[in-house]
Amino acid sequence: MATPPQTRSPELRKDPVTNRWVIFSPARAKRPSDFKSKSPENPGNNSSSCPFCIGNEHQCAPEIFRVPPDPNWKLRVIENLYPALSRKLEHPNGQSGDSSSELGGWGRVVPGFGFHDVVIETPVHSVQLSDLEPSEIGDVLIAYKRRIEQIKQFDSIKYIQVFKNHGASAGASMSHSHSQIIALPIVPPNVSARLDGMKEYFNQTGKCSLCEVQSKDLLINETSHFISIAPFAASFPFEIWIIPRHHSSHFDELDKEKAVDLGRLLKLVLKKMSLQLNNPPFNFMIHDSPVQVPDSELPYSHWFLQIIPQLTGVGGFELGSGCYINPVFPDDAAKLLRELNVPIEG
């Protein structure tokens, strides 16, 4: 049984996956069960002016594909109307998109080639991802896989990030349920730090850090192919990871059966998070391996899905140090979510 939070002493924990130190400071919080979002996300229902709704396709940026490929679609993948990167910069002047040059004698410049896509998860404005059936969420996950496979054909792409912002305070500019994919010509520093942490654990133990997750006290729910946990050194209160049970380096190794299984678990933890925390804004990210990961890194690179409810802000200490303060111990959060009964059909 978890020690009551008010009697626990502060701890510093280093996560072997993220390679990040986190301070757990229960004195800074109320009871974990008292955590509720102060600004729950209540999506609007103004579908008449929403470009993501069925019938308004002409208001969107160009479509990449839809499922099924007819007017009565269930999901669409489109270009972002305001992309962070340009897909038109590939091979400028005959050079690849990862060419670089110096700036001011000390900086580095890489042309802003890349992809920025939007996955419209449902044609209906009022429907959220967690409202879909597990098989329908599985279709969204397979759409990610399909688009990742297409983008991987470009040699200059080094990393592909799938993410979802739910709620305005979590970064969503549209209330219609959607997620995004950004493909980069570099490997971002957080990804490199994560791989370094996994490599360090592997060098010490000969095992993958995510395959070795000790899930007894941290476990929330599990299915045939996945487990959901509160991570050992969660950076944020009620942070959740969904991890493949069997070692898998790349998200696009997912097949249809596993996609539906993941859809079931993702639906369940999103429902639990909404009930426990008053439907908070949230972000989820798929932490994948780099596109061109060497064979030597495959034994310890293992993808997972991270969900972060937006309950606390990030202050100067976190921004300055890269070390986060979390007022909720992961085993306390896991216990609350694990014991919350939410039946899921399908």
XYZ file of C-alpha atoms in Angstrom:
346
model
C 0.000 0.000 0.000
C 1.322 3.444 -0.875
C 2.437 5.686 1.990
C 0.024 8.627 2.483
C 1.492 11.570 0.552
C 1.510 13.954 3.522
C 3.907 11.658 5.448
C 6.367 11.026 2.628
C 9.711 12.782 2.399
C 10.905 14.529 -0.761
C 12.870 12.407 -3.217
C 14.951 12.956 -6.327
C 14.533 10.257 -8.943
C 16.360 9.783 -12.213
C 14.411 8.055 -14.935
C 16.469 5.535 -16.934
C 14.340 6.243 -20.027
C 14.150 10.043 -20.204
C 17.566 10.502 -18.553
C 15.997 13.292 -16.483
C 16.041 14.043 -12.763
C 12.686 14.806 -11.102
C 12.059 16.187 -7.603
C 9.044 14.660 -5.833
C 7.816 17.138 -3.256
C 4.507 16.056 -1.664
C 4.563 19.049 0.698
C 3.775 21.234 -2.324
C 0.490 19.485 -3.041
C -2.880 18.584 -1.671
C -3.816 14.921 -1.619
C -3.435 13.298 -5.067
C -7.176 12.587 -5.026
C -7.817 16.340 -4.801
C -6.135 17.101 -8.122
C -8.715 18.425 -10.549
C -8.323 20.565 -13.602
C -9.314 24.157 -12.860
C -10.142 24.741 -16.520
C -11.690 21.553 -17.931
C -11.800 21.308 -21.689
C -15.322 21.793 -23.016
C -15.127 21.621 -26.804
C -17.484 23.932 -28.648
C -20.128 22.661 -31.004
C -19.891 25.276 -33.748
C -19.468 22.809 -36.594
C -20.863 25.095 -39.290
C -17.657 27.125 -39.453
C -15.203 24.330 -38.606
C -13.018 23.332 -41.583
C -12.385 19.885 -40.047
C -16.066 18.893 -40.169
C -17.430 16.726 -42.955
C -18.736 18.908 -45.776
C -16.149 21.634 -45.155
C -13.217 19.861 -46.774
C -12.760 22.721 -49.250
C -11.710 25.004 -46.380
C -8.705 22.839 -45.511
C -5.154 22.562 -46.799
C -4.553 19.785 -49.380
C -5.570 16.272 -48.401
C -2.972 13.485 -48.226
C -5.414 10.602 -47.779
C -8.745 9.716 -46.188
C -10.246 6.530 -44.713
C -12.340 5.209 -46.335
C -11.484 6.891 -49.672
C -14.996 8.182 -50.389
C -17.181 11.199 -49.411
C -18.346 9.538 -46.174
C -14.901 9.475 -44.596
C -14.128 8.527 -41.004
C -10.715 10.195 -40.793
C -8.554 12.412 -42.973
C -4.857 13.234 -43.098
C -4.188 16.698 -44.499
C -1.352 19.175 -44.753
C -1.226 21.754 -41.960
C -2.455 25.115 -43.234
C 0.210 26.842 -41.118
C 3.134 24.389 -41.233
C 6.148 24.717 -38.968
C 8.343 23.343 -41.772
C 8.179 23.380 -45.578
C 7.791 20.237 -47.669
C 8.858 22.304 -50.715
C 12.506 22.704 -49.648
C 13.539 19.133 -50.446
C 16.834 19.022 -52.322
C 17.288 22.788 -52.772
C 19.869 23.418 -55.506
C 20.323 19.698 -55.813
C 21.318 19.267 -52.157
C 19.540 17.216 -49.526
C 17.402 18.887 -46.872
C 19.942 18.219 -44.109
C 22.669 20.439 -45.580
C 23.929 22.960 -43.033
C 26.072 26.041 -42.842
C 27.582 28.232 -40.141
C 25.867 31.316 -38.793
C 27.972 34.108 -37.338
C 30.915 31.745 -37.001
C 29.358 29.655 -34.229
C 25.720 28.706 -34.977
C 24.418 26.068 -37.338
C 21.652 26.378 -39.910
C 19.665 23.529 -41.441
C 17.129 24.341 -44.192
C 13.603 24.104 -42.805
C 12.545 21.120 -44.881
C 10.068 18.785 -43.257
C 6.437 17.767 -43.026
C 3.665 19.073 -40.798
C 0.401 17.177 -41.151
C -2.943 17.069 -39.359
C -4.907 13.883 -38.639
C -8.635 14.675 -38.370
C -9.756 11.831 -36.142
C -13.518 12.032 -36.718
C -15.904 13.815 -39.117
C -18.198 14.848 -36.222
C -17.322 18.038 -34.341
C -18.690 17.002 -30.939
C -16.927 13.608 -30.863
C -13.598 13.323 -29.039
C -10.960 10.617 -29.475
C -11.989 8.882 -26.240
C -15.603 8.696 -27.530
C -14.564 6.487 -30.459
C -14.707 2.701 -30.350
C -11.363 0.910 -29.778
C -11.362 -0.220 -33.435
C -11.907 3.378 -34.581
C -9.037 4.621 -32.413
C -7.064 1.752 -33.939
C -7.841 3.212 -37.387
C -6.376 6.559 -36.255
C -3.226 4.779 -35.043
C -2.929 2.902 -38.342
C -3.258 6.257 -40.147
C -0.218 7.467 -38.149
C 1.635 4.324 -39.211
C 0.698 4.757 -42.868
C 1.795 8.403 -42.931
C 5.060 7.624 -41.115
C 5.847 4.969 -43.727
C 5.240 7.506 -46.497
C 7.443 10.171 -44.897
C 10.267 7.699 -44.261
C 10.833 7.553 -48.013
C 12.607 10.936 -47.740
C 16.260 10.343 -46.814
C 16.671 13.768 -45.223
C 14.011 13.103 -42.557
C 15.670 12.065 -39.293
C 12.826 12.055 -36.772
C 9.004 11.905 -36.891
C 6.931 13.181 -33.952
C 3.266 12.237 -33.561
C 1.411 14.303 -30.964
C -2.027 15.467 -29.859
C -2.951 18.722 -28.119
C -6.386 18.565 -26.469
C -7.694 21.867 -25.145
C -6.656 25.457 -25.734
C -4.288 25.589 -22.756
C -2.591 22.440 -24.090
C -1.879 24.153 -27.410
C -4.902 23.150 -29.511
C -6.063 25.927 -31.826
C -9.046 23.873 -33.064
C -11.614 22.184 -30.800
C -12.434 19.512 -33.422
C -10.593 16.342 -32.371
C -7.305 16.049 -34.247
C -3.647 15.162 -33.844
C -0.513 16.167 -35.709
C 2.651 14.755 -37.268
C 5.860 16.753 -37.678
C 8.815 15.239 -39.525
C 12.205 16.850 -38.909
C 15.577 16.896 -40.702
C 17.316 16.590 -37.302
C 17.087 14.395 -34.199
C 15.826 16.687 -31.385
C 17.838 16.949 -28.131
C 15.126 15.341 -25.966
C 15.185 12.310 -28.251
C 18.979 12.092 -28.055
C 18.822 12.392 -24.245
C 16.220 9.614 -24.101
C 18.361 7.326 -26.260
C 21.406 8.130 -24.113
C 19.455 7.160 -20.978
C 18.282 3.905 -22.554
C 21.804 3.155 -23.759
C 23.282 3.767 -20.298
C 20.782 1.357 -18.726
C 21.447 -1.225 -21.436
C 25.229 -0.970 -20.978
C 24.824 -1.518 -17.238
C 22.267 -4.345 -17.352
C 22.225 -5.766 -20.888
C 18.470 -5.166 -20.940
C 15.998 -2.631 -22.397
C 14.814 -0.174 -19.745
C 11.193 -0.248 -20.942
C 11.083 -4.036 -21.193
C 12.235 -4.068 -17.557
C 9.646 -1.633 -16.160
C 8.680 -2.786 -12.667
C 4.946 -2.312 -13.002
C 3.466 -3.697 -9.753
C 2.988 -0.394 -7.888
C 3.083 1.757 -11.024
C 0.626 -0.281 -13.114
C -2.682 1.330 -14.095
C -4.139 -1.136 -16.616
C -2.898 -3.753 -19.071
C -4.051 -5.517 -22.218
C -2.689 -8.377 -24.310
C -0.016 -6.240 -25.964
C 0.372 -3.092 -23.814
C 0.654 -1.833 -20.256
C -0.181 1.609 -18.886
C 1.836 2.934 -15.967
C 2.616 6.029 -13.965
C 6.349 6.305 -14.816
C 8.901 5.861 -12.004
C 10.149 9.459 -12.320
C 7.080 11.176 -13.802
C 7.831 14.804 -14.617
C 4.171 15.807 -14.241
C 1.303 14.864 -11.878
C -0.730 11.943 -13.217
C 1.541 11.488 -16.223
C 0.817 8.170 -17.963
C 2.912 5.991 -20.260
C 1.524 3.250 -22.506
C 4.275 0.777 -23.375
C 4.337 -2.220 -25.751
C 4.799 -5.417 -23.698
C 7.144 -6.869 -26.288
C 10.214 -5.022 -27.491
C 9.479 -2.743 -30.434
C 11.795 0.019 -31.648
C 9.505 1.717 -34.162
C 5.839 2.686 -33.851
C 5.195 1.773 -37.497
C 5.808 -1.897 -36.613
C 2.253 -1.758 -35.209
C -0.233 -4.083 -36.930
C -4.029 -3.900 -36.995
C -4.571 -6.275 -34.054
C -2.164 -4.367 -31.841
C -3.600 -1.036 -32.996
C -7.082 -2.030 -31.790
C -5.580 -3.323 -28.527
C -3.746 -0.028 -28.065
C -6.940 1.843 -28.965
C -8.776 0.020 -26.179
C -6.145 0.892 -23.584
C -5.772 4.490 -24.783
C -9.552 4.965 -24.573
C -9.577 3.519 -21.049
C -6.807 5.687 -19.611
C -8.185 8.841 -21.278
C -11.605 8.104 -19.746
C -10.033 7.498 -16.330
C -7.972 10.667 -16.553
C -11.068 12.670 -17.528
C -13.130 11.302 -14.631
C -10.414 11.612 -11.986
C -9.100 15.019 -13.043
C -12.222 16.848 -14.293
C -11.632 16.463 -18.047
C -8.312 18.302 -18.147
C -6.570 19.660 -21.220
C -3.805 17.216 -22.134
C -1.024 16.375 -24.547
C 0.036 12.990 -25.799
C 3.209 12.192 -27.668
C 4.483 9.021 -29.326
C 8.166 8.699 -28.437
C 9.619 6.789 -31.356
C 13.132 5.878 -32.447
C 14.915 8.035 -35.035
C 14.173 7.041 -38.625
C 17.719 5.889 -39.348
C 18.524 4.281 -35.991
C 21.619 2.029 -36.268
C 21.151 -1.697 -35.677
C 23.345 -1.394 -32.576
C 20.706 0.846 -30.931
C 17.712 -1.397 -31.661
C 18.108 -3.616 -28.550
C 17.494 -0.664 -26.197
C 15.317 1.729 -28.249
C 11.674 1.029 -27.420
C 8.757 3.303 -28.389
C 6.031 4.384 -25.985
C 3.098 6.794 -25.771
C 3.181 9.525 -23.104
C 0.082 11.360 -21.832
C 0.431 14.567 -19.803
C -2.673 16.189 -18.250
C -2.218 19.941 -17.914
C -2.610 20.413 -14.152
C 0.435 22.473 -13.161
C 2.521 25.125 -14.849
C 6.208 25.015 -15.707
C 8.190 27.706 -13.879
C 11.629 29.253 -13.950
C 13.286 26.415 -12.026
C 12.121 23.820 -14.530
C 12.986 25.991 -17.517
C 16.392 26.871 -16.131
C 17.466 23.485 -14.791
C 15.573 20.979 -16.940
C 14.681 19.323 -13.619
C 10.955 19.106 -12.851
C 9.115 19.277 -9.514
C 6.201 16.853 -9.231
C 3.930 17.069 -6.142
C 2.443 13.580 -6.709
C 4.371 10.333 -6.267
C 3.740 8.011 -9.253
C 2.573 5.052 -7.157
C -0.102 7.255 -5.510
C -1.328 8.420 -8.928
C -1.250 4.863 -10.290
C -3.286 3.530 -7.365
C -6.021 6.129 -7.833
C -6.284 5.478 -11.565
C -5.951 1.700 -11.227
C -8.820 1.486 -8.737
C -11.126 3.692 -10.817
C -13.609 1.372 -12.530
C -14.431 2.375 -16.116
C -15.986 -0.345 -18.311
C -14.907 -0.240 -21.954
C -16.842 -2.090 -24.633
C -15.319 -3.538 -27.796
